[in-house]
mmCIF file of C-alpha atoms in Angstrom:
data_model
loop_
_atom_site.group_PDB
_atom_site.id
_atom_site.type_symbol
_atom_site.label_atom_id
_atom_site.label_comp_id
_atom_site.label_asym_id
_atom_site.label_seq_id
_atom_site.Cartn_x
_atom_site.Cartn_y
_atom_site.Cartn_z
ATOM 1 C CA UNK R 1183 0.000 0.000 0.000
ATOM 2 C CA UNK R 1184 2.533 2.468 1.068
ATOM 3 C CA UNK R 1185 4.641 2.073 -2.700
ATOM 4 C CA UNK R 1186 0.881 2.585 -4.153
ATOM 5 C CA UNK R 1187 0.334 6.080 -2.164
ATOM 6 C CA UNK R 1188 4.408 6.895 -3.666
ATOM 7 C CA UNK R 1189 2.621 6.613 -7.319
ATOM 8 C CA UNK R 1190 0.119 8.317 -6.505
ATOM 9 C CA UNK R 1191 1.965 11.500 -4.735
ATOM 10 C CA UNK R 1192 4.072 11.314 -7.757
ATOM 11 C CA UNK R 1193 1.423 11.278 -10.676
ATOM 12 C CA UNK R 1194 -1.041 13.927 -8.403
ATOM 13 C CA UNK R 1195 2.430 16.338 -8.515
ATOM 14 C CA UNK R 1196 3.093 15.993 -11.990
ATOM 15 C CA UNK R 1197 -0.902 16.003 -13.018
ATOM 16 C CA UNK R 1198 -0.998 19.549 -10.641
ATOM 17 C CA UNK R 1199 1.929 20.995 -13.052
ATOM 18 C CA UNK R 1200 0.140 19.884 -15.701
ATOM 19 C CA UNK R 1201 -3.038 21.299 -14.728
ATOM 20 C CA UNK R 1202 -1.723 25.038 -13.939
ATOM 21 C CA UNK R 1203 0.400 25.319 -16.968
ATOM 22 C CA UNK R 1204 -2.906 23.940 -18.829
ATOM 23 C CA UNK R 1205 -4.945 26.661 -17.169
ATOM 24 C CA UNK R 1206 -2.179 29.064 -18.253
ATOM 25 C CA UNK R 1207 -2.354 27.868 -21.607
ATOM 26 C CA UNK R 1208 -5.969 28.180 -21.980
ATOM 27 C CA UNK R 1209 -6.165 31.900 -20.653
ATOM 28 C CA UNK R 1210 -3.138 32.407 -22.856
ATOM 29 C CA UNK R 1211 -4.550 31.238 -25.786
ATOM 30 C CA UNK R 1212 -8.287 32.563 -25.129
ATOM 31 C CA UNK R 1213 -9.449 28.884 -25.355
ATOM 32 C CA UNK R 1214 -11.861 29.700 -22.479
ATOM 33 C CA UNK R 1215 -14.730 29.536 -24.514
ATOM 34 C CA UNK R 1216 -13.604 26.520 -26.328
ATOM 35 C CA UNK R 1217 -16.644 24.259 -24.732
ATOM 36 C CA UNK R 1218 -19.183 27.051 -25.341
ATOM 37 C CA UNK R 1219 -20.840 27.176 -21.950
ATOM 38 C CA UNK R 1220 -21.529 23.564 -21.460
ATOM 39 C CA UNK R 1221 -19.667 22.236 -18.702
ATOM 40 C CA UNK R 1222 -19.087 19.004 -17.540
ATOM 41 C CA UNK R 1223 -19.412 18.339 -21.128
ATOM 42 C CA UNK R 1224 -18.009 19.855 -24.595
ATOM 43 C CA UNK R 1225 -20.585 21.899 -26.298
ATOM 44 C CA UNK R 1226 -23.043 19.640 -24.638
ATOM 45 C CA UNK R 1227 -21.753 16.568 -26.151
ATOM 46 C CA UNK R 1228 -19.072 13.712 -24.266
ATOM 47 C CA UNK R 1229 -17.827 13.406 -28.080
ATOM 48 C CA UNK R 1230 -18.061 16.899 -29.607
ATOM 49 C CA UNK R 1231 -18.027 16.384 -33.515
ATOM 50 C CA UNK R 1232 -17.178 20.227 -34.273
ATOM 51 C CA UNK R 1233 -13.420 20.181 -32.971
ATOM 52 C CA UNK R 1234 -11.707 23.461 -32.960
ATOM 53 C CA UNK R 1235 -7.981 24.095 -31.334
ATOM 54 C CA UNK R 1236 -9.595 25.943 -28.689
ATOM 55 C CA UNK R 1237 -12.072 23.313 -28.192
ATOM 56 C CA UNK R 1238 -8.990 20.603 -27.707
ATOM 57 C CA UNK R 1239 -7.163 23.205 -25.401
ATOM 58 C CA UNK R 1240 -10.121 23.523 -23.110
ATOM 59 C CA UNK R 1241 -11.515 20.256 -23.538
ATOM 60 C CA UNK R 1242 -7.772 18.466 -22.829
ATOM 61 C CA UNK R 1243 -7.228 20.987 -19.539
ATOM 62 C CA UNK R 1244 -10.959 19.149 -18.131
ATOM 63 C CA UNK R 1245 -9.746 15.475 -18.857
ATOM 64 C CA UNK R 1246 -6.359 16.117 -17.178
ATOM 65 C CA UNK R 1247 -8.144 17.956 -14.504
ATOM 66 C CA UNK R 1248 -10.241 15.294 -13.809
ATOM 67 C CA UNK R 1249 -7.784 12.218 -13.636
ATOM 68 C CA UNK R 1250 -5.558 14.101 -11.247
ATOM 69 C CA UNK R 1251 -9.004 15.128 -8.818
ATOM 70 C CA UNK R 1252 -9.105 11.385 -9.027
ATOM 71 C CA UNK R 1253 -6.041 10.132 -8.083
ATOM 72 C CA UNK R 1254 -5.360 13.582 -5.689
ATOM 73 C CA UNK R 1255 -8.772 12.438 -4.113
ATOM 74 C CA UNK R 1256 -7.368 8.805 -3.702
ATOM 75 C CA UNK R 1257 -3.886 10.119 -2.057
ATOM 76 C CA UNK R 1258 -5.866 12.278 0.255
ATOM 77 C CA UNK R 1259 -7.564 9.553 1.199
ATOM 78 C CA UNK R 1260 -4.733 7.048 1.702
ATOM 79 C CA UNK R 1261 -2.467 9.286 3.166
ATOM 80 C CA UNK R 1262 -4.847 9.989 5.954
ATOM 81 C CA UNK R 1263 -5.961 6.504 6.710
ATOM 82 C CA UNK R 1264 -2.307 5.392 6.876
ATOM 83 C CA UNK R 1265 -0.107 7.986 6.896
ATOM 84 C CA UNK R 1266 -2.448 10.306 9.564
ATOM 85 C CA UNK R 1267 0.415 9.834 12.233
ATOM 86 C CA UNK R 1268 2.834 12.288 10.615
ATOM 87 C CA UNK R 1269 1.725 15.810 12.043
ATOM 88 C CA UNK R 1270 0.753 17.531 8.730
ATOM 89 C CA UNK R 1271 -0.235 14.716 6.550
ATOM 90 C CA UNK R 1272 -4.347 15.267 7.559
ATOM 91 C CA UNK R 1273 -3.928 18.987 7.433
ATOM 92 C CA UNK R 1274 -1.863 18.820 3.745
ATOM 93 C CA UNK R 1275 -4.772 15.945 2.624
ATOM 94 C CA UNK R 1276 -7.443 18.139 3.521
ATOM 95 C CA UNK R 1277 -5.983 21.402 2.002
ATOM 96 C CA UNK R 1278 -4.904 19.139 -1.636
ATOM 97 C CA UNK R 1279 -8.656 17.844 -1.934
ATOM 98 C CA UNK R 1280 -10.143 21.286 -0.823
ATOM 99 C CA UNK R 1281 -8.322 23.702 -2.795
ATOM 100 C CA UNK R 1282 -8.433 21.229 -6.368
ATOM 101 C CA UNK R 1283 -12.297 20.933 -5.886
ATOM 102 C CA UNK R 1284 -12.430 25.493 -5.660
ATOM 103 C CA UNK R 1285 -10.732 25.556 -8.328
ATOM 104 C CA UNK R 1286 -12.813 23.237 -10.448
ATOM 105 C CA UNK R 1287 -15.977 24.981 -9.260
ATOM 106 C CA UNK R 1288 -14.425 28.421 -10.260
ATOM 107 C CA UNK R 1289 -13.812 27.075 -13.781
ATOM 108 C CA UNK R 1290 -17.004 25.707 -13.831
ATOM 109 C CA UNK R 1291 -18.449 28.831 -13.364
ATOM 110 C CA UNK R 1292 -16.953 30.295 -15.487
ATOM 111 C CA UNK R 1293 -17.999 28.698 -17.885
ATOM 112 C CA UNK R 1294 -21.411 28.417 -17.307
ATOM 113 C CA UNK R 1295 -22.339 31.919 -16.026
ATOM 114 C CA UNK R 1296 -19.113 33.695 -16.940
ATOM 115 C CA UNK R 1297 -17.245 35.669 -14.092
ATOM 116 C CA UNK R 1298 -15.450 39.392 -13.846
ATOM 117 C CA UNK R 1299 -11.595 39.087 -14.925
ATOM 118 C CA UNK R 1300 -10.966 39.995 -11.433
ATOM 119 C CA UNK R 1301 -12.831 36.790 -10.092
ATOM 120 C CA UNK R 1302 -11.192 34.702 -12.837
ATOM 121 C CA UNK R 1303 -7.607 35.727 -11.644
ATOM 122 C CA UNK R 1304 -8.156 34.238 -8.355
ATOM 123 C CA UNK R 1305 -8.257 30.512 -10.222
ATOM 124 C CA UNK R 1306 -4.374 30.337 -10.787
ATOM 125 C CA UNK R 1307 -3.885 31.081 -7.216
ATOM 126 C CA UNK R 1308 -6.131 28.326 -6.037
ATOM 127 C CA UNK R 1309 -4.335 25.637 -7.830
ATOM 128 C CA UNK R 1310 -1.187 27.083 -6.868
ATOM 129 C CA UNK R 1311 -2.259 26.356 -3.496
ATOM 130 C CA UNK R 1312 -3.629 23.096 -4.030
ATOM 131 C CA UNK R 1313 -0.246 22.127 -5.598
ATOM 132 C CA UNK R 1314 2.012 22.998 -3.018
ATOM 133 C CA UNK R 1315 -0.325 20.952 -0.706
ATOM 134 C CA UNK R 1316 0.199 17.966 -3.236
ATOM 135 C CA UNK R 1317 3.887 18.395 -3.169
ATOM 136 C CA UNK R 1318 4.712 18.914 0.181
ATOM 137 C CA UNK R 1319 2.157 15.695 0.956
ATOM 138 C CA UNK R 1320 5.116 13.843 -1.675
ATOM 139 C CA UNK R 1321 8.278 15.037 0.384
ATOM 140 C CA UNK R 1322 6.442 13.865 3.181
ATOM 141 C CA UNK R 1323 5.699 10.293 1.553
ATOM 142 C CA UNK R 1324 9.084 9.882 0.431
ATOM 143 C CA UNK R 1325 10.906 10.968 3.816
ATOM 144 C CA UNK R 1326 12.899 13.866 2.509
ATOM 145 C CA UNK R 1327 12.912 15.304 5.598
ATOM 146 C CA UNK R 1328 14.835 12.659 6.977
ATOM 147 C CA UNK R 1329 17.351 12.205 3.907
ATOM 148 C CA UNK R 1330 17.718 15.946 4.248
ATOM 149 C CA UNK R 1331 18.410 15.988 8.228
ATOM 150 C CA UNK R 1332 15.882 18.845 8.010
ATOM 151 C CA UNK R 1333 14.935 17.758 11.311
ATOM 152 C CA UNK R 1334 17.497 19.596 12.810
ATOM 153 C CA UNK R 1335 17.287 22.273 11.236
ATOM 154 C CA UNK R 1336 15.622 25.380 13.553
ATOM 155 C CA UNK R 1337 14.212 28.555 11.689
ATOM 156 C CA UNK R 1338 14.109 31.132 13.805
ATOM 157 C CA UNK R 1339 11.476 33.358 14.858
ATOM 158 C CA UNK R 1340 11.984 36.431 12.996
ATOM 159 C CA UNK R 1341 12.732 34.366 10.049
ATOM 160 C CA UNK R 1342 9.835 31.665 10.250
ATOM 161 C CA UNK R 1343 7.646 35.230 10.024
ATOM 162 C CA UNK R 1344 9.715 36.523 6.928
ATOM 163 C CA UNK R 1345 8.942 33.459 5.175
ATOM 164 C CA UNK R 1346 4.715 33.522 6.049
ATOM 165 C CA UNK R 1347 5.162 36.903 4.839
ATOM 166 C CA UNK R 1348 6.873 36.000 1.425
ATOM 167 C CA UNK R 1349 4.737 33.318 0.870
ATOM 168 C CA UNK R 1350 1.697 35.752 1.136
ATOM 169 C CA UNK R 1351 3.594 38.724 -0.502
ATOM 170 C CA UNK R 1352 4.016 35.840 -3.543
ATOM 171 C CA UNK R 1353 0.799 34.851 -4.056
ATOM 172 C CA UNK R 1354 -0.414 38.474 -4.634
ATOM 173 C CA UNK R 1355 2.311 39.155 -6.890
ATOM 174 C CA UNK R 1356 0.869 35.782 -8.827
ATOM 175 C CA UNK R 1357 -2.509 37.080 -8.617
ATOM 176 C CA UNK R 1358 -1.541 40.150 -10.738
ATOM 177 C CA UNK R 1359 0.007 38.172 -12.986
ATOM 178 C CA UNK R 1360 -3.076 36.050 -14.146
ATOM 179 C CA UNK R 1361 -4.907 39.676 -14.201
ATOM 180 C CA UNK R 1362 -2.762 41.137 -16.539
ATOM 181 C CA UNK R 1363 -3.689 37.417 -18.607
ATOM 182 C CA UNK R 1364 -7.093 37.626 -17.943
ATOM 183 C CA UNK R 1365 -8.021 41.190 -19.239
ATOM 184 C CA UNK R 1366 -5.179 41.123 -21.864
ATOM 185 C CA UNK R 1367 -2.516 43.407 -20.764
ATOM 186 C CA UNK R 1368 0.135 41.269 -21.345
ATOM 187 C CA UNK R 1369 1.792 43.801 -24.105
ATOM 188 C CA UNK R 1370 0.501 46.537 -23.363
ATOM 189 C CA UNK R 1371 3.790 48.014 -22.659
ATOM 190 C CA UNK R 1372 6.303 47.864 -25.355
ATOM 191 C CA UNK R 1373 9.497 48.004 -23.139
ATOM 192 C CA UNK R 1374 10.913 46.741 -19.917
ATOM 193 C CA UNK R 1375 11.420 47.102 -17.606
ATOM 194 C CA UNK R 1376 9.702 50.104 -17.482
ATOM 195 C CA UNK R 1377 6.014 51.001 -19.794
ATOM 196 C CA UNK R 1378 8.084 53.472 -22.138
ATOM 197 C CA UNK R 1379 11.957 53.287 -21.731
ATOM 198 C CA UNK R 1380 12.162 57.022 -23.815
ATOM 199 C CA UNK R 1381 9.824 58.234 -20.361
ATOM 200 C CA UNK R 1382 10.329 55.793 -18.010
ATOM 201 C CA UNK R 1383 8.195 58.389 -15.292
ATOM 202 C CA UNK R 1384 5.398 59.231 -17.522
ATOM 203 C CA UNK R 1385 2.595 57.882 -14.928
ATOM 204 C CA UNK R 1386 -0.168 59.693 -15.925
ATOM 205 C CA UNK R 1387 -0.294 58.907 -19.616
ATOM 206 C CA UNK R 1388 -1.115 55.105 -18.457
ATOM 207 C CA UNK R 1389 -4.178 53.838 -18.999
ATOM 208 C CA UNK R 1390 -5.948 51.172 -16.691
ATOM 209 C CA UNK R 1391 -4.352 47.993 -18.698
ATOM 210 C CA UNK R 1392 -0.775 49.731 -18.289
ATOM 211 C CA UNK R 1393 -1.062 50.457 -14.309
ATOM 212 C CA UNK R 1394 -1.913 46.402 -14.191
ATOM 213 C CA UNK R 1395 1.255 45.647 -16.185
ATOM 214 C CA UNK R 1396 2.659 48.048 -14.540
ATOM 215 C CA UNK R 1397 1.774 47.185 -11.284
ATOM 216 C CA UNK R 1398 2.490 43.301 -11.617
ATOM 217 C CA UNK R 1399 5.947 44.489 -12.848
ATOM 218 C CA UNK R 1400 6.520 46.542 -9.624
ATOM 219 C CA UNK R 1401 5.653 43.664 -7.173
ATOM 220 C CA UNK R 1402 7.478 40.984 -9.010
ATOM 221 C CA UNK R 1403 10.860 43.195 -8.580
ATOM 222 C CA UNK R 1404 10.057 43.765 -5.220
ATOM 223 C CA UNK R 1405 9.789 39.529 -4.719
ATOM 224 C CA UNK R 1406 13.163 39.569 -6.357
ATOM 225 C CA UNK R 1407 14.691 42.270 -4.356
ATOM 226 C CA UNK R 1408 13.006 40.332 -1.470
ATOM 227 C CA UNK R 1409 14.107 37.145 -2.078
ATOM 228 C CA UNK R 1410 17.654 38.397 -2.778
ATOM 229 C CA UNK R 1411 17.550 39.933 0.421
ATOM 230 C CA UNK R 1412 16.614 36.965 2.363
ATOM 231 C CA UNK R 1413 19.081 34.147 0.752
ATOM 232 C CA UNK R 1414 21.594 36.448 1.628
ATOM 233 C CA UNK R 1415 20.242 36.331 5.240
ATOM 234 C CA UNK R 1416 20.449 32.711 4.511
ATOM 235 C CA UNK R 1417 24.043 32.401 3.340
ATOM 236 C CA UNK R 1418 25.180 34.250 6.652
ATOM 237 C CA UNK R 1419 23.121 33.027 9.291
ATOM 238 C CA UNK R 1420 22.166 29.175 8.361
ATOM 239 C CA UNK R 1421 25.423 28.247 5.769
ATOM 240 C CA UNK R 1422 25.967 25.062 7.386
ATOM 241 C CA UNK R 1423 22.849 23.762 6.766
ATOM 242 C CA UNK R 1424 22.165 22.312 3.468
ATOM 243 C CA UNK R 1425 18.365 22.348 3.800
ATOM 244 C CA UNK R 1426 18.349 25.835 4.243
ATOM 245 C CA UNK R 1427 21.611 27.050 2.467
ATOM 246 C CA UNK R 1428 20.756 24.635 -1.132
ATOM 247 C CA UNK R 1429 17.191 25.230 -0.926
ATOM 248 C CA UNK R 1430 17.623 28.874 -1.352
ATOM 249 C CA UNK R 1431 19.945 28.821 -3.604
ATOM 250 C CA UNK R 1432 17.341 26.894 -5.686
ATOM 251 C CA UNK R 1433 14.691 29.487 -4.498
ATOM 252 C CA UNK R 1434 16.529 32.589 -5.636
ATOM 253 C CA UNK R 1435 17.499 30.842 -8.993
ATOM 254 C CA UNK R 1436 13.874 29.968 -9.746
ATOM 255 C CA UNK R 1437 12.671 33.617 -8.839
ATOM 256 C CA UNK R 1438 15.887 35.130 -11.046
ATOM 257 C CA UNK R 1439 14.266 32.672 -13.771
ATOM 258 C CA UNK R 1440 11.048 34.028 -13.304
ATOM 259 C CA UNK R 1441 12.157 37.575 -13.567
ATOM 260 C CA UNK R 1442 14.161 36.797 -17.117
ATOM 261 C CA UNK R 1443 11.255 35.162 -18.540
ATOM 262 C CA UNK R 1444 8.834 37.356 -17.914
ATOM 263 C CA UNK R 1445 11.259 39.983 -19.644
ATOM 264 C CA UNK R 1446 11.163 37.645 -22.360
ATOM 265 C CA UNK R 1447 7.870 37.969 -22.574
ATOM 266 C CA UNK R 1448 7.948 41.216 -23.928
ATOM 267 C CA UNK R 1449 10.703 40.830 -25.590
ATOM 268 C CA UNK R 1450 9.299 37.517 -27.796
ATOM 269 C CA UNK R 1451 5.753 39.673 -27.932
ATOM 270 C CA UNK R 1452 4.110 36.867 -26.410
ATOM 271 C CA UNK R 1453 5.417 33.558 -27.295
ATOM 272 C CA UNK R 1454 3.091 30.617 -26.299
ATOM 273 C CA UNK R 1455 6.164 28.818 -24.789
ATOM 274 C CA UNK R 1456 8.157 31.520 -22.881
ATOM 275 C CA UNK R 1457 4.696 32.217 -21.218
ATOM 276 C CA UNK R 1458 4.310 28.598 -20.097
ATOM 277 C CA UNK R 1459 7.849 29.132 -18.708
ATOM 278 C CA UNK R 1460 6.839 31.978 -17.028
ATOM 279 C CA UNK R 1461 4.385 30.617 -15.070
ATOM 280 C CA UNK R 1462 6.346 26.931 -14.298
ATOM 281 C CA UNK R 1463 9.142 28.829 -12.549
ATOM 282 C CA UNK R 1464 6.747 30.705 -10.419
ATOM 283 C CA UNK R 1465 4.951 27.206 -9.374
ATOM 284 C CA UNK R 1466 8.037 25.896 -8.879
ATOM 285 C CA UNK R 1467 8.938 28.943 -6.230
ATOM 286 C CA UNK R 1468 6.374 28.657 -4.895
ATOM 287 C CA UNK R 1469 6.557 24.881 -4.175
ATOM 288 C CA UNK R 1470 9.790 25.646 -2.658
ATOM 289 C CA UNK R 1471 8.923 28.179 -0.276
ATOM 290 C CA UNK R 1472 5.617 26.035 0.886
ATOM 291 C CA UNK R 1473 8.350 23.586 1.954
ATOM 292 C CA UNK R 1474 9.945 26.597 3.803
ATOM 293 C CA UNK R 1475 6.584 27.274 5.460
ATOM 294 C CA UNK R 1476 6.165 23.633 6.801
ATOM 295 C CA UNK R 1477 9.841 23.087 8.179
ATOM 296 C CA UNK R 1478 9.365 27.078 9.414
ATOM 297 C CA UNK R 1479 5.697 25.603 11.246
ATOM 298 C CA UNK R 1480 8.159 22.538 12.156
ATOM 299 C CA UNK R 1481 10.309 24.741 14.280
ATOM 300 C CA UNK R 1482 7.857 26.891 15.966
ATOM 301 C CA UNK R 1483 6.356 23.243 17.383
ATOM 302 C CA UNK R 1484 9.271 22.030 18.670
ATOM 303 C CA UNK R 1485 10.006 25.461 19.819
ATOM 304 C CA UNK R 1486 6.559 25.139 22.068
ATOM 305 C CA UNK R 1487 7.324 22.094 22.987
ATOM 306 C CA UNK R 1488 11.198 22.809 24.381
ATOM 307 C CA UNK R 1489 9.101 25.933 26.428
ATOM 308 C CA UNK R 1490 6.061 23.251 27.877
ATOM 309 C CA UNK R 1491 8.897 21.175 28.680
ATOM 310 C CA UNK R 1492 11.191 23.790 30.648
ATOM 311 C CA UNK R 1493 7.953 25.177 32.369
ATOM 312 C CA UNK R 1494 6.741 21.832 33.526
ATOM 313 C CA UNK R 1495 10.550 21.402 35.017
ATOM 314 C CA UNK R 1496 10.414 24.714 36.971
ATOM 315 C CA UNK R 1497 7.093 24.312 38.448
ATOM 316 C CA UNK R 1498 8.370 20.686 39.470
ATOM 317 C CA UNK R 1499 11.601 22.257 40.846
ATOM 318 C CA UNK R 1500 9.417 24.707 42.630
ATOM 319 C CA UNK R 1501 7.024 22.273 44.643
ATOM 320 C CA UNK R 1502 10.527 20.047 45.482
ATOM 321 C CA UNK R 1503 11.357 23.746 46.824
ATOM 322 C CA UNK R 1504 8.773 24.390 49.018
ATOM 323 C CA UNK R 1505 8.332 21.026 49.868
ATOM 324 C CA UNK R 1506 11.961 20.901 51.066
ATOM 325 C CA UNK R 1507 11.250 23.894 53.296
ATOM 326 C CA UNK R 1508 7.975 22.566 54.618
#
């Protein structure tokens, strides 16, 4: 049983990359509407006999979709009934199965009754989520942890915080991402890194699709900057542990990635593949700072723990006082 819930942490991970960079595709190629607004079903048929390349975009992304709710559905499942011991195995099951079925209602809706750009944005997010859970619930499976020695590793405080903080700080900057997608700002600047390189400060000439470029552009330099700042914090303070030291090494060249190919972007006026890119390294960053966020959670336990344990010894030390005395 336990090789069988390996397979299926490893297909549900690769099925959840599939699935974002097949939602990506579909907003990227306006394949939305590639099912008309019939949904479980293809134009209202299992076997649609009109096919279209938006109609095999949109109709691939619900297949794929699908399987991997399936077999993310089965893992969940597994992983709690025999896995359940490890502390966040329930919590990471729960999240996986939770997040996967929003986002297939969010599609769903929007296909049937359509939904505001803004709304639609949110979708991306919600699988990002939902594939961290998935991936961390695989590390777990497979004992990295232990391979690592990340168990004694300790994050401190001010750090752990730093790293909630990216983590949020990220998934905002990925939100305005898929906006600029969704309502088709993507080129609405002809330079980079800023709107016009010949006036670089000309903020009032921008229209509402260039302040969302715009703006996306301005958070995702300050996640660089951010991230920058923090594996340097890393390389000083926690070099001698690999964990920490390797995995943000990895971290800062996925987010450097991420930076470049959104450049490219621009540069390549929209090429299918550099988008795809484009949004793969920021899953991937984001995968890697989830992992962050458990071993950070990991440290604040044991942290709790080492302070129960040194209360419950002064109170004991305290009645032996007294009752000494008495």
């Amino acid at each position: 049983m336990f090789r069988t819930i390996k397979w299926l942490s490893v297909v549900s991970t690769i099925g959840m990359f599939f699935i974002l960079l097949g939602g990506a595709l579909v907003t990227k190629t306006d394949s939305g509407a590639g099912c008309g607004s019939s949904w479980p079903l293809c134009n209202g048929q299992l076997f649609p006999n009109v096919i279209t390349p938006e109609l095999i975009i949109e109709y691939s992304h619900r297949l794929v979709s699908s399987i991997i709710g399936v077999t993310v559905l089965l893992l969940a499942v597994f992983a709690w009934g025999h896995l359940g011991h490890i502390r966040e195995v329930k919590f990471l099951s729960f999240i996986s199965v939770f997040f996967l079925v929003l986002q297939g209602l969010i599609g769903a809706a929007a296909v049937v009754w359509g939904q505001s750009d803004f709304v639609l944005a949110i979708h991306f997010g919600v699988s990002l989520v939902s594939f961290a859970s998935i991936f961390l619930l695989m590390l777990l499976i497979f004992e990295i942890d232990n391979k690592l020695d990340a168990d004694t590793l300790h994050i401190k405080k001010k750090d752990r915080i730093e790293i909630y903080l990216l983590s949020i700080f990220t998934i905002i900057v990925v939100y305005t991402g898929a906006l600029v997608r969704h309502i088709n700002a993507n080129l609405v600047c002809g330079s980079w890194p800023f709107c016009d390189n010949n006036a670089p400060f000309a903020f009032a000439d921008y229209n509402f699709h260039q302040w969302v470029q715009m703006g996306h552009r301005s958070l995702a330099a300050i996640l660089f900057i951010w991230t920058f700042i923090f594996f340097i914090k890393v390389h000083k303070n926690y070099r001698n542990n690999r964990v920490m030291y390797y995995g943000w090494i990895i971290s800062f060249s996925l987010i450097l990635l991420q930076v470049i190919f959104g450049a490219m972007i621009i540069f390549t006026e929209l090429n299918l593949w550099i988008a795809l890119f484009h949004a793969f390294f920021i899953t991937c960053y984001f995968g890697m700072l989830s992992y962050f966020m458990l071993l950070s959670n990991r440290s604040a336990h044991q942290e709790q723990k080492v302070k129960v344990t040194q209360t419950n010894k002064n109170i004991l030390h305290m009645k032996q006082s007294a009752k000494n005395e008495a």
